[in-house]
PDB file of C-alpha atoms and ligand atoms in Angstrom:
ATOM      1  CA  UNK A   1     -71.057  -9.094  83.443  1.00 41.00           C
ATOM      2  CA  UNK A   2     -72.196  -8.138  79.945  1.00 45.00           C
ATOM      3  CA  UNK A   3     -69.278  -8.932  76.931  1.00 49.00           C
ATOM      4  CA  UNK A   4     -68.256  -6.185  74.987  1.00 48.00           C
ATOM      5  CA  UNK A   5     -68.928  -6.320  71.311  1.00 53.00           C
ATOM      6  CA  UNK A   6     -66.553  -8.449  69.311  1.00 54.00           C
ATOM      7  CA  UNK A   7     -66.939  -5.244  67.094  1.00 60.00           C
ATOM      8  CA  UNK A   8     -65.052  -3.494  69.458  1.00 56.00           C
ATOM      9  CA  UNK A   9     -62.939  -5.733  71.273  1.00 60.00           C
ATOM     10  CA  UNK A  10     -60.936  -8.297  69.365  1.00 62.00           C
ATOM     11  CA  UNK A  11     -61.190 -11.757  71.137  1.00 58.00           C
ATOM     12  CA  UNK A  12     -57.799 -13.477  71.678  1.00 59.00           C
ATOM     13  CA  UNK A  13     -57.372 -15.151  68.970  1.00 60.00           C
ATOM     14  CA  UNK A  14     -57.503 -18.797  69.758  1.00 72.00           C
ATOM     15  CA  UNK A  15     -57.349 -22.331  67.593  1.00 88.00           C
ATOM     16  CA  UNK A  16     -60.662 -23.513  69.178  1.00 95.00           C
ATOM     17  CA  UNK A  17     -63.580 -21.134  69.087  1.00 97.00           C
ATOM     18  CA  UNK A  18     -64.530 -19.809  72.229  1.00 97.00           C
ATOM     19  CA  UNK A  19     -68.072 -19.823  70.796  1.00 98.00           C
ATOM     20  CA  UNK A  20     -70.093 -21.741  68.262  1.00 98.00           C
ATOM     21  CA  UNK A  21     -73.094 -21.521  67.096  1.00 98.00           C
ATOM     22  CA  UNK A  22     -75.153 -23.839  64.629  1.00 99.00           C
ATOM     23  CA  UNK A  23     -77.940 -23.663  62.367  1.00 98.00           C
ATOM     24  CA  UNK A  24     -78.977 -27.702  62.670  1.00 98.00           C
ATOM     25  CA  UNK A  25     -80.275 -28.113  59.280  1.00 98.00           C
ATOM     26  CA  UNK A  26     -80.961 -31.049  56.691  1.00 98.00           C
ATOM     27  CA  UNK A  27     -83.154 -33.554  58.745  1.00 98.00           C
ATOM     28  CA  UNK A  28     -86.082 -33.554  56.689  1.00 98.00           C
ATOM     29  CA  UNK A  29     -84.191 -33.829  53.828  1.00 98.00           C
ATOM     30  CA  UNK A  30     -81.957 -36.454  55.310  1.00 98.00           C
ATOM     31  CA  UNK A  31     -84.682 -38.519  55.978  1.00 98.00           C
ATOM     32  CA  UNK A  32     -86.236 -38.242  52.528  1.00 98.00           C
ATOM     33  CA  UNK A  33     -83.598 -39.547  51.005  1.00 98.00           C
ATOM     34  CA  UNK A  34     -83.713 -42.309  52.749  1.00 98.00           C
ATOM     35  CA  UNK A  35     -87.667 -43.191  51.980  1.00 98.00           C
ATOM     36  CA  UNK A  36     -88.014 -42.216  55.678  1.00 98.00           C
ATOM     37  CA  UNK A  37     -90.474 -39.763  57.028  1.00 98.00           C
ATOM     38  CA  UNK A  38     -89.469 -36.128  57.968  1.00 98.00           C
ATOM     39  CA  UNK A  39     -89.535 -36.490  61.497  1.00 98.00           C
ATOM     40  CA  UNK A  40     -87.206 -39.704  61.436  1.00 98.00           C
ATOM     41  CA  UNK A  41     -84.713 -37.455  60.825  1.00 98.00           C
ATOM     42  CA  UNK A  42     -85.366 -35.078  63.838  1.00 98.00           C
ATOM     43  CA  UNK A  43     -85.094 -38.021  65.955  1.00 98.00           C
ATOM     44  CA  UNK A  44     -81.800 -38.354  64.317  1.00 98.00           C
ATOM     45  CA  UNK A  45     -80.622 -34.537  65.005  1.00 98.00           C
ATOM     46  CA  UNK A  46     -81.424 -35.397  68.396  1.00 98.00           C
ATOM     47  CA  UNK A  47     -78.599 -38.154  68.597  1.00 98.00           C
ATOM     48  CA  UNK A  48     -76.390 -35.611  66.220  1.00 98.00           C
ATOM     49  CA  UNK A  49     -76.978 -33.210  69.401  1.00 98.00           C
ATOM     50  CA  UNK A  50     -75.339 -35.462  71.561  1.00 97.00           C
ATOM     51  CA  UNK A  51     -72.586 -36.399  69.699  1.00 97.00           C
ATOM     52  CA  UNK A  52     -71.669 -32.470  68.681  1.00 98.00           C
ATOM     53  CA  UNK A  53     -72.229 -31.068  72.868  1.00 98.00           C
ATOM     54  CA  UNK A  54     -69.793 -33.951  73.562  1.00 97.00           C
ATOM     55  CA  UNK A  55     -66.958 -33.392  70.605  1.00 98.00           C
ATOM     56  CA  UNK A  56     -67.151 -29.787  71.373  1.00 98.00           C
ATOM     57  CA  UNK A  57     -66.872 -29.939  75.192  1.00 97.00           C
ATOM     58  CA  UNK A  58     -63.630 -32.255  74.674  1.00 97.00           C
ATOM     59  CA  UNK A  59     -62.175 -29.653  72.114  1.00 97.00           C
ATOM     60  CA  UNK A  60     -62.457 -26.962  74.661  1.00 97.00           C
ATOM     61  CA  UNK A  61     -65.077 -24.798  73.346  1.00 98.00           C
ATOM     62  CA  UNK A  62     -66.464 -23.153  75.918  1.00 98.00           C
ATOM     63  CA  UNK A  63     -70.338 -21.759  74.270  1.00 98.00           C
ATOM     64  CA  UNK A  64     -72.146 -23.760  72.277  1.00 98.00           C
ATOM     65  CA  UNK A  65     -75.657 -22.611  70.799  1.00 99.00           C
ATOM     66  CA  UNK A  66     -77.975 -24.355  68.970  1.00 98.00           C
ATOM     67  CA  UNK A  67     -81.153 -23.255  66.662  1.00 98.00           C
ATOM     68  CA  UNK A  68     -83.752 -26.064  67.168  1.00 98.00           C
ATOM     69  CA  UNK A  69     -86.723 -23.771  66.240  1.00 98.00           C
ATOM     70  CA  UNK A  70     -87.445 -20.633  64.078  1.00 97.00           C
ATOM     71  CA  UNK A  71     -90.294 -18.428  64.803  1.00 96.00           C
ATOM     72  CA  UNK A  72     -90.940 -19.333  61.314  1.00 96.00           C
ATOM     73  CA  UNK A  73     -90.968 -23.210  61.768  1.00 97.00           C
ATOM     74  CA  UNK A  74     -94.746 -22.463  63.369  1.00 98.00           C
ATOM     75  CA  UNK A  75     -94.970 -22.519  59.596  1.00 98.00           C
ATOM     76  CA  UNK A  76     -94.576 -26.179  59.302  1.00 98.00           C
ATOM     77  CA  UNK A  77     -97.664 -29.279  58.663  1.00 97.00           C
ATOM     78  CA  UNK A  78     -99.402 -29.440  62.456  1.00 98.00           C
ATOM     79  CA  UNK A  79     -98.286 -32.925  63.024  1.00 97.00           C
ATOM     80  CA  UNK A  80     -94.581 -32.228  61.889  1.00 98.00           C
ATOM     81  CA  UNK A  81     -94.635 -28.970  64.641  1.00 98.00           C
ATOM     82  CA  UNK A  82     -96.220 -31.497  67.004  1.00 98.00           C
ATOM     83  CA  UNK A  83     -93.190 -33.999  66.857  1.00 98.00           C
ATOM     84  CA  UNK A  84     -90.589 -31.450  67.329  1.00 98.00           C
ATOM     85  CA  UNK A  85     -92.966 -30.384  70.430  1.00 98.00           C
ATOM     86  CA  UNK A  86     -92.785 -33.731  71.711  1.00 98.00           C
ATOM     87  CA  UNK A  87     -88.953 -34.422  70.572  1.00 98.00           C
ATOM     88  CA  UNK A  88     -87.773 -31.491  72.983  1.00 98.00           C
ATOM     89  CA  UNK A  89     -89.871 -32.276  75.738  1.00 98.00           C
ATOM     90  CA  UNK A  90     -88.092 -35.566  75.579  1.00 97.00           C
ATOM     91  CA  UNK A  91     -84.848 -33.856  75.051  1.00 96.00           C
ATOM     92  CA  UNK A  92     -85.361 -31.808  77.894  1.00 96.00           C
ATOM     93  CA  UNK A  93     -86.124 -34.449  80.398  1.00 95.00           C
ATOM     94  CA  UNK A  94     -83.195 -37.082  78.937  1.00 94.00           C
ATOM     95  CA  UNK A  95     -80.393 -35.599  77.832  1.00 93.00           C
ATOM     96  CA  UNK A  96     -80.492 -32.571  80.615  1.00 95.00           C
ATOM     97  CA  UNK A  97     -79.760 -35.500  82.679  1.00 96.00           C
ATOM     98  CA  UNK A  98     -76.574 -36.825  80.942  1.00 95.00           C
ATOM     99  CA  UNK A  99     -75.507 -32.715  80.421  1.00 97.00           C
ATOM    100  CA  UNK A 100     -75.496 -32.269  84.250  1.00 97.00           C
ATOM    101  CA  UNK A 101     -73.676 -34.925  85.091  1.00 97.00           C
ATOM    102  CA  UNK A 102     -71.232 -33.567  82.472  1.00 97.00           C
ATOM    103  CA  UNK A 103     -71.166 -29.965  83.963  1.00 98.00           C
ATOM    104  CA  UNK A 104     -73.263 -28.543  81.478  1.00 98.00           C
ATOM    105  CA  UNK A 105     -75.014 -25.525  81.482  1.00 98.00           C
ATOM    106  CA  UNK A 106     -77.893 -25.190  80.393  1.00 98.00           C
ATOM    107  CA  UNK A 107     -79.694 -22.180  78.529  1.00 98.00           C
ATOM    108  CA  UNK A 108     -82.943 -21.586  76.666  1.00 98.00           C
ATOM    109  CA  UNK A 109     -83.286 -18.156  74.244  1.00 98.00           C
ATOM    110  CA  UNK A 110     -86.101 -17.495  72.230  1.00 98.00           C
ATOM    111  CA  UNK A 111     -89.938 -16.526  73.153  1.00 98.00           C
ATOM    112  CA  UNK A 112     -90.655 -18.977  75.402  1.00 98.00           C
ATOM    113  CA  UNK A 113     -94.805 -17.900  76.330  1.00 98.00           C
ATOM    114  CA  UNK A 114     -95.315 -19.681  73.409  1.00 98.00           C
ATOM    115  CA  UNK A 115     -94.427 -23.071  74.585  1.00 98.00           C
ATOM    116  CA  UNK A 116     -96.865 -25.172  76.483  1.00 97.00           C
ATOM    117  CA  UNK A 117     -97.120 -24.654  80.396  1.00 98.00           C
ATOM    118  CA  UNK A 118     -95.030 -28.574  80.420  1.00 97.00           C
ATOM    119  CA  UNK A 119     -92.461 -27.453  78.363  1.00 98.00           C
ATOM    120  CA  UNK A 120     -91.630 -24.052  79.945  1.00 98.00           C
ATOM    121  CA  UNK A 121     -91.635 -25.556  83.400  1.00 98.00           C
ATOM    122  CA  UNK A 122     -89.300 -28.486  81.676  1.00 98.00           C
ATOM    123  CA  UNK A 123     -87.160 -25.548  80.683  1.00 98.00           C
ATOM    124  CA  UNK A 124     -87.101 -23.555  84.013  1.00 98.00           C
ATOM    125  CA  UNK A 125     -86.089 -26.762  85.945  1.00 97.00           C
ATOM    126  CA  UNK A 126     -82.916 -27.609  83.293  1.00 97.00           C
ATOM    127  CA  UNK A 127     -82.337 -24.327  83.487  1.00 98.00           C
ATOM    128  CA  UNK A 128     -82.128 -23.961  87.467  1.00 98.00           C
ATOM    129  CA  UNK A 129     -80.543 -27.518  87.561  1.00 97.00           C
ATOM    130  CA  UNK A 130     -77.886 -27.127  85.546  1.00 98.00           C
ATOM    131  CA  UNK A 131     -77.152 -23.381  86.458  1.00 98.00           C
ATOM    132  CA  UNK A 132     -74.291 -23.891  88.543  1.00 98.00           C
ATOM    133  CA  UNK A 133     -72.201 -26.016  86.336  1.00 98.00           C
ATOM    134  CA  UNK A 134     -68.910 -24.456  85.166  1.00 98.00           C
ATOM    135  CA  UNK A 135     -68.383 -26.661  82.095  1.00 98.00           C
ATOM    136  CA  UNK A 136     -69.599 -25.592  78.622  1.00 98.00           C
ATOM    137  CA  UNK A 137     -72.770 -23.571  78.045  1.00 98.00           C
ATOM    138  CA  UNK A 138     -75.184 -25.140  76.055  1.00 98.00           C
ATOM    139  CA  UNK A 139     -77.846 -22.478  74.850  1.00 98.00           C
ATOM    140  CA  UNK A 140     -81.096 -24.009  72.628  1.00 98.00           C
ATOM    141  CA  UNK A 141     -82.560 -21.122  70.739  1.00 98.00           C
ATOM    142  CA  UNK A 142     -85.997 -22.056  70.422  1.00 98.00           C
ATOM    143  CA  UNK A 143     -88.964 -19.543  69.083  1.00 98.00           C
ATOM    144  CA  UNK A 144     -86.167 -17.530  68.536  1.00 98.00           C
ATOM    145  CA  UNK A 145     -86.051 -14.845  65.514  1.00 98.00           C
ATOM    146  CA  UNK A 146     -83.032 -12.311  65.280  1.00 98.00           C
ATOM    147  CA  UNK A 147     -85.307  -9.706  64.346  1.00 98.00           C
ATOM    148  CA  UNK A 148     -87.231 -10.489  67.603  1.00 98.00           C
ATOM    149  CA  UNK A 149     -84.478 -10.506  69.612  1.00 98.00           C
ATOM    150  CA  UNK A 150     -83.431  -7.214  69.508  1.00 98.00           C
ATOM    151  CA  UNK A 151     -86.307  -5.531  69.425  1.00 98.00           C
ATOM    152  CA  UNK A 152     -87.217  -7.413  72.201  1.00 98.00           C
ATOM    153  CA  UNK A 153     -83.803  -6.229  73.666  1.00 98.00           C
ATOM    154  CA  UNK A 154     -84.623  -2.454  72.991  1.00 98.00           C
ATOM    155  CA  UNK A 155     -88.179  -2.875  74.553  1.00 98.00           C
ATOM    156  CA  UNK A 156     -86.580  -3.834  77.529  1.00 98.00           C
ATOM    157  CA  UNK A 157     -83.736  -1.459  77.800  1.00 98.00           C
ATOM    158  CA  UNK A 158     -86.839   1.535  77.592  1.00 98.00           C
ATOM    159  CA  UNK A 159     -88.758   0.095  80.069  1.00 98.00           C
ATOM    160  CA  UNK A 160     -86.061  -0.067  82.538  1.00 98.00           C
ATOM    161  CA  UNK A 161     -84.871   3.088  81.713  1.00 97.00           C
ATOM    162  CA  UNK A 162     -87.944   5.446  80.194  1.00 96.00           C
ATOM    163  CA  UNK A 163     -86.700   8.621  80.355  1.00 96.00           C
ATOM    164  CA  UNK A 164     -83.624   7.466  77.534  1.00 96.00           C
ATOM    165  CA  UNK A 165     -82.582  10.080  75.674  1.00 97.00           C
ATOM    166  CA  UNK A 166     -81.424   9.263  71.900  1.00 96.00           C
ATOM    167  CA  UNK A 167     -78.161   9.790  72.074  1.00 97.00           C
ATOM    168  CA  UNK A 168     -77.677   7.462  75.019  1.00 97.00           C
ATOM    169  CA  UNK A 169     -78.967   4.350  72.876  1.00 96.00           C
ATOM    170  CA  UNK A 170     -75.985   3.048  72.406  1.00 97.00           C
ATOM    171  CA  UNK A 171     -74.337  -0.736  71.913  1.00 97.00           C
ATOM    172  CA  UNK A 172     -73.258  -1.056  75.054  1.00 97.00           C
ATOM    173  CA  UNK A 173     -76.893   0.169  76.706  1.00 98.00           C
ATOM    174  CA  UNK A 174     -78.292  -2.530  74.131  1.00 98.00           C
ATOM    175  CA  UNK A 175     -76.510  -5.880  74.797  1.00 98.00           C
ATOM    176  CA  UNK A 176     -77.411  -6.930  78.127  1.00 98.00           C
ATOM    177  CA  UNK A 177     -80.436  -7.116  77.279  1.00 98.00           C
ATOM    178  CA  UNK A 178     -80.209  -9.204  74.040  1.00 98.00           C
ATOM    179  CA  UNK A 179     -80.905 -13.509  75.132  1.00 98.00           C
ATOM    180  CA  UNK A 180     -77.215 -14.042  74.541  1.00 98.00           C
ATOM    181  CA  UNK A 181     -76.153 -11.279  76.550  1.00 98.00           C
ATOM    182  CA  UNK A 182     -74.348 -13.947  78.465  1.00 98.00           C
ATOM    183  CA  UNK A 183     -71.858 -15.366  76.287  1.00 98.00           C
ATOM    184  CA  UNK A 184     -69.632 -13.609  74.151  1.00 97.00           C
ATOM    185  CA  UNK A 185     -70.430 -13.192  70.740  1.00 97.00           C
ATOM    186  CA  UNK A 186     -69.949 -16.600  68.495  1.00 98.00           C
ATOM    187  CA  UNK A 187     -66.763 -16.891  66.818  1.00 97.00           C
ATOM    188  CA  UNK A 188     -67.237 -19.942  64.452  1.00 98.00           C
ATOM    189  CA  UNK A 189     -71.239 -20.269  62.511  1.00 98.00           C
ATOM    190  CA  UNK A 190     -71.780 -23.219  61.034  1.00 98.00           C
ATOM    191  CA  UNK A 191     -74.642 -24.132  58.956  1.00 98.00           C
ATOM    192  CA  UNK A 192     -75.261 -27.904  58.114  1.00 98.00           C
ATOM    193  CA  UNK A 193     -77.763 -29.187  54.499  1.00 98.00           C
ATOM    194  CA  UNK A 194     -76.652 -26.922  52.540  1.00 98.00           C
ATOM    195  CA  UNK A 195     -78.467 -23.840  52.202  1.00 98.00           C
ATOM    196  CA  UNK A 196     -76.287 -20.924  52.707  1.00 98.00           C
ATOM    197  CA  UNK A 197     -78.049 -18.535  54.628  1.00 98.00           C
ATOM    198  CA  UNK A 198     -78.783 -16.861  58.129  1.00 98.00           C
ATOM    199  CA  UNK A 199     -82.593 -17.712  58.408  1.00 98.00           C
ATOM    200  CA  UNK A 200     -83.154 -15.254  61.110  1.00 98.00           C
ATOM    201  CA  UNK A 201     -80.444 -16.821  63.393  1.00 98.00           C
ATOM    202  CA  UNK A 202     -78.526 -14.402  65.871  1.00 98.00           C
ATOM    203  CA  UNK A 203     -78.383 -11.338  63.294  1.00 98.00           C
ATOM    204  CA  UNK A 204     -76.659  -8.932  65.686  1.00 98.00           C
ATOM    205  CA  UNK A 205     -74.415 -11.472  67.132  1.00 98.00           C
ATOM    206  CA  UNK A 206     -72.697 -12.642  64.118  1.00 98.00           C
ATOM    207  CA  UNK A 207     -71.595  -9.177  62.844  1.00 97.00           C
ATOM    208  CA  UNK A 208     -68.455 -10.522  63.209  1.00 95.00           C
ATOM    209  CA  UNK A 209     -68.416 -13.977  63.100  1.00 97.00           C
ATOM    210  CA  UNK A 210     -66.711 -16.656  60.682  1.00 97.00           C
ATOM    211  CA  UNK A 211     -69.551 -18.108  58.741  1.00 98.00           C
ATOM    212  CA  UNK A 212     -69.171 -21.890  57.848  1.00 98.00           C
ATOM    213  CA  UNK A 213     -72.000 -23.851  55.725  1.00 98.00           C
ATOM    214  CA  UNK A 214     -71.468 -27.407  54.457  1.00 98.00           C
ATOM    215  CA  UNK A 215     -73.970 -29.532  52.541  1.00 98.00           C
ATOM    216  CA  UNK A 216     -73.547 -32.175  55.362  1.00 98.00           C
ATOM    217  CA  UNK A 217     -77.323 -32.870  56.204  1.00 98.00           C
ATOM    218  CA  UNK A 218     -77.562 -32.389  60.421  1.00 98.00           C
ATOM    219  CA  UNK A 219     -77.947 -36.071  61.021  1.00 98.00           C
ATOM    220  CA  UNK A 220     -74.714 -36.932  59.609  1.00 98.00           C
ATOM    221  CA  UNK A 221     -72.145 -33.881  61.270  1.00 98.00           C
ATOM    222  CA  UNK A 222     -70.572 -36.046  63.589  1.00 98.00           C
ATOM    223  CA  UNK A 223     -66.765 -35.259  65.631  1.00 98.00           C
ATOM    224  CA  UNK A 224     -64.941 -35.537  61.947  1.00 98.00           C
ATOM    225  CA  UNK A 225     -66.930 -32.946  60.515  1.00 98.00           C
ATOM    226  CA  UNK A 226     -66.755 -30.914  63.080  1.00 98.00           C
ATOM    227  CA  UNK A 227     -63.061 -30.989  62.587  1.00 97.00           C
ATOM    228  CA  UNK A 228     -63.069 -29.911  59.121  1.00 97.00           C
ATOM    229  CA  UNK A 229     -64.962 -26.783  60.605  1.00 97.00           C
ATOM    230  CA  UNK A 230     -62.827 -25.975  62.773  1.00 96.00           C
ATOM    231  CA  UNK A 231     -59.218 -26.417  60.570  1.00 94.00           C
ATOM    232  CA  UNK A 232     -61.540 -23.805  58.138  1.00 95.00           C
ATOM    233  CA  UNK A 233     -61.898 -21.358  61.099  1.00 96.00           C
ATOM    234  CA  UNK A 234     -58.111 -21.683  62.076  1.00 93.00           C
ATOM    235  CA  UNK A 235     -57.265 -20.524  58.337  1.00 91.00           C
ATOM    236  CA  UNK A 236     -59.165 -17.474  58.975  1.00 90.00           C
ATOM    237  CA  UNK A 237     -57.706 -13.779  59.674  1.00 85.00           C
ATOM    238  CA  UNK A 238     -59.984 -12.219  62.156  1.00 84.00           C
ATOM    239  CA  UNK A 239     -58.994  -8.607  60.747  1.00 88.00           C
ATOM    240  CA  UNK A 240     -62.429  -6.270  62.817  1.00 88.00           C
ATOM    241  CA  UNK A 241     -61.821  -3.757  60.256  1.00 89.00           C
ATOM    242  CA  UNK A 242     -57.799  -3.550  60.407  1.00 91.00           C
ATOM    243  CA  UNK A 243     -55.226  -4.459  58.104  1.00 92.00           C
ATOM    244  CA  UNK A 244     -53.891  -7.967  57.406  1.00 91.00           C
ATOM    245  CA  UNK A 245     -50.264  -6.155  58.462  1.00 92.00           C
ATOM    246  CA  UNK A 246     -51.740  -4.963  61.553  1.00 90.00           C
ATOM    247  CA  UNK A 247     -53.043  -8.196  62.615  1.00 90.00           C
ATOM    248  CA  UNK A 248     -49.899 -10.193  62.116  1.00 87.00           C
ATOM    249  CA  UNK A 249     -48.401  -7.315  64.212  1.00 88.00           C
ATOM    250  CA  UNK A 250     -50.781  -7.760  67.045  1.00 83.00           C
ATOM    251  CA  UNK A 251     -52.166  -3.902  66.637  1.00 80.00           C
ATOM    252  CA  UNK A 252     -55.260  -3.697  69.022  1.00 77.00           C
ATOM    253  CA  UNK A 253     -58.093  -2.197  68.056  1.00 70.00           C
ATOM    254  CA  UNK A 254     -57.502   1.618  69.891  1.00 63.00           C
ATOM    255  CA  UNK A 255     -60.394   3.419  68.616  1.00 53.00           C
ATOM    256  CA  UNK A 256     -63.863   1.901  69.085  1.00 51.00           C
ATOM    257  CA  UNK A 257     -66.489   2.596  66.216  1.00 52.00           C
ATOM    258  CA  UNK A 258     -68.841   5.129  66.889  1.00 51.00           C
ATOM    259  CA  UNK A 259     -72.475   5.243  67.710  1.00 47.00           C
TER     260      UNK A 259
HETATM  261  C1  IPE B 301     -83.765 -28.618  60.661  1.00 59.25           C
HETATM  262  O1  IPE B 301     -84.002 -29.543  59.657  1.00 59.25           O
HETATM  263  C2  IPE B 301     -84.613 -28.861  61.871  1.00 59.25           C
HETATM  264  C3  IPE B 301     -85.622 -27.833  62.135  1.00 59.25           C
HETATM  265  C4  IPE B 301     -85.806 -26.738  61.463  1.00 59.25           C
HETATM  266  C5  IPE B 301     -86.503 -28.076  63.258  1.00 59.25           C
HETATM  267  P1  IPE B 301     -85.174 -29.321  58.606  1.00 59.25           P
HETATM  268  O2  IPE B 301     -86.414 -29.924  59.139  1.00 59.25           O
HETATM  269  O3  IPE B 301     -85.276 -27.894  58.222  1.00 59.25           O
HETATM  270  O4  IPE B 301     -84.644 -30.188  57.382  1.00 59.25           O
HETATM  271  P2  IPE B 301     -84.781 -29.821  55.843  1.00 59.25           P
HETATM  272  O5  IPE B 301     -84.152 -28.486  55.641  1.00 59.25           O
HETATM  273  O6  IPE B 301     -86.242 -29.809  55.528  1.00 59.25           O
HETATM  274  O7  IPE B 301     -84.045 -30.919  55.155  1.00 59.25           O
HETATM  275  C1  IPE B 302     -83.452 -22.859  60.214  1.00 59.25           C
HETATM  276  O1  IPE B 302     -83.776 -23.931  59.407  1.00 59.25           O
HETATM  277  C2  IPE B 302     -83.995 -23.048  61.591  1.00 59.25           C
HETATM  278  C3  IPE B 302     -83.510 -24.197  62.332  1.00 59.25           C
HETATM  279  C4  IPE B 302     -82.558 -25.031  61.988  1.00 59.25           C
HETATM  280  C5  IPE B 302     -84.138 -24.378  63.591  1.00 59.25           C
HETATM  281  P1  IPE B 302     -84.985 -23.871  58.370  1.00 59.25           P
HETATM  282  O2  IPE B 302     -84.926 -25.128  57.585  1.00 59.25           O
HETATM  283  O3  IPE B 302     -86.255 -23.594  59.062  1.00 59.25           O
HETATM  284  O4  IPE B 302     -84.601 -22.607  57.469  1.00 59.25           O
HETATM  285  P2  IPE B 302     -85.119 -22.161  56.050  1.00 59.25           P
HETATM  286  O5  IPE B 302     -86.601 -22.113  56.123  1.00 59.25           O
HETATM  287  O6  IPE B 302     -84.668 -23.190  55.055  1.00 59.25           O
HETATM  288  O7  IPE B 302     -84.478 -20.837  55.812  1.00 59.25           O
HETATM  289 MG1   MG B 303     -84.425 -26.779  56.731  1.00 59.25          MG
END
């Protein structure tokens, strides 16, 4: 069943978000520092991965979605594009293993045709493993662009339906057929190393969203930092548009925006 837009349906508000979603950054830089090479500190990510699907399960949260790869990391030296290829092929096999026997779904977003043959049939089998499991969703955004994502969406939406007149483009005819159309929107972004920007992450998604950087390099966000994250989301007022007075009265939102 597709979510409705936390842009026109206010979420319950909740101390743990029901979603988070993570830019993973700082391992290259990490590892510099350190007189290490850049990929030393994806291997570390990985182990950050771990660590942050496991602190967040036990908090309660009930989405989590990581950004492991840009459509603009292609960008990167060969050989540093050919570790991270490597790095989530081994990711996939190991620690799919460990998820499922912690109920964990499962999910991989992004434009997958441009993995190799290994690595897409590595993701189809976590995938179809792991889709039963009623614990948290994990969802790795890999090849995945914002921009891509919903025009991806709207190609879709006119080829199932070609005879769409304007007017009926709507939100609602839009979602389902966005990657993340199942999970509700995130509540809680964080971004880790610093930079404070969206870097072609879920741009529709996050309309709403509390946005959270920290110069904590990826490597190091372990359960403690995590926490700090979340005592900054539970100082937040999630107004959508109304009043503070309204929200501390509980007003719903009555009137969705129009299209
Ligand atoms: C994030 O860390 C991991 C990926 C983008 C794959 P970076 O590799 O971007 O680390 P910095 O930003 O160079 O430190
Ligand atoms: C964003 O990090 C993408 C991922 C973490 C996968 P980047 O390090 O690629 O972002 P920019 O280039 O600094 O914006
Ligand atoms: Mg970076």
């Amino acid at each position: 069943m597709p979510h409705i837009s936390s842009t026109l349906a206010v979420p319950s508000a909740s101390d743990v978000p029901q979603h988070v979603a993570i830019i993973m950054d700082g391992n290259g830089r990490w590892a510099t520092h350190r007189h290490m090479p850049r990929v030393a500190g994806h291997g570390r990510g990985v182990e950050a991965v771990r660590n942050i699907v496991e602190a967040c399960a036990v908090r309660g949260v009930r989405y989590l979605t990581l950004f492991a790869f840009s459509s603009e990391n292609w960008r990167r030296p060969a050989d540093e594009v050919t570790f991270l290829m490597r790095l989530f092929a081994a990711a996939l096999r190991r620690e799919v293993v460990r998820m499922h026997a912690n109920g964990i779904r499962l999910r991989v977003v992004g434009e997958l045709t441009a993995f190799s043959p290994r690595i897409q049939r590595l993701i189809r089998d976590a995938e179809a493993k792991t889709q039963h499991n009623t614990g948290m969703t994990v969802t790795i955004a890999a090849n995945y662009g914002g921009r891509w994502d919903i025009l991806q969406a709207t190609r879709r939406m006119l080829a199932a339906s070609p005879a769409m007149a304007p007017a009926d483009i709507t939100e609602e005819a839009l979602t389902p057929f966005l990657q993340m159309s199942f999970a509700p929107e995130p509540d809680l972004f964080i971004r880790t190393g610093g930079e404070q920007r969206i870097s072609n992450f879920l741009l529709w998604q996050l309309a709403y969203t509390e946005l959270y950087f920290t110069d904590t390099y990826w490597p190091d966000f372990d359960a403690a930092a995590l926490d700090l994250a979340f005592a900054s989301y539970r100082q937040r007022e999630r107004r959508f548009g109304r009043t503070s007075a309204q929200v501390t009265n509980g007003t719903a939102v009555e009137s969705p925006v129009a299209n």
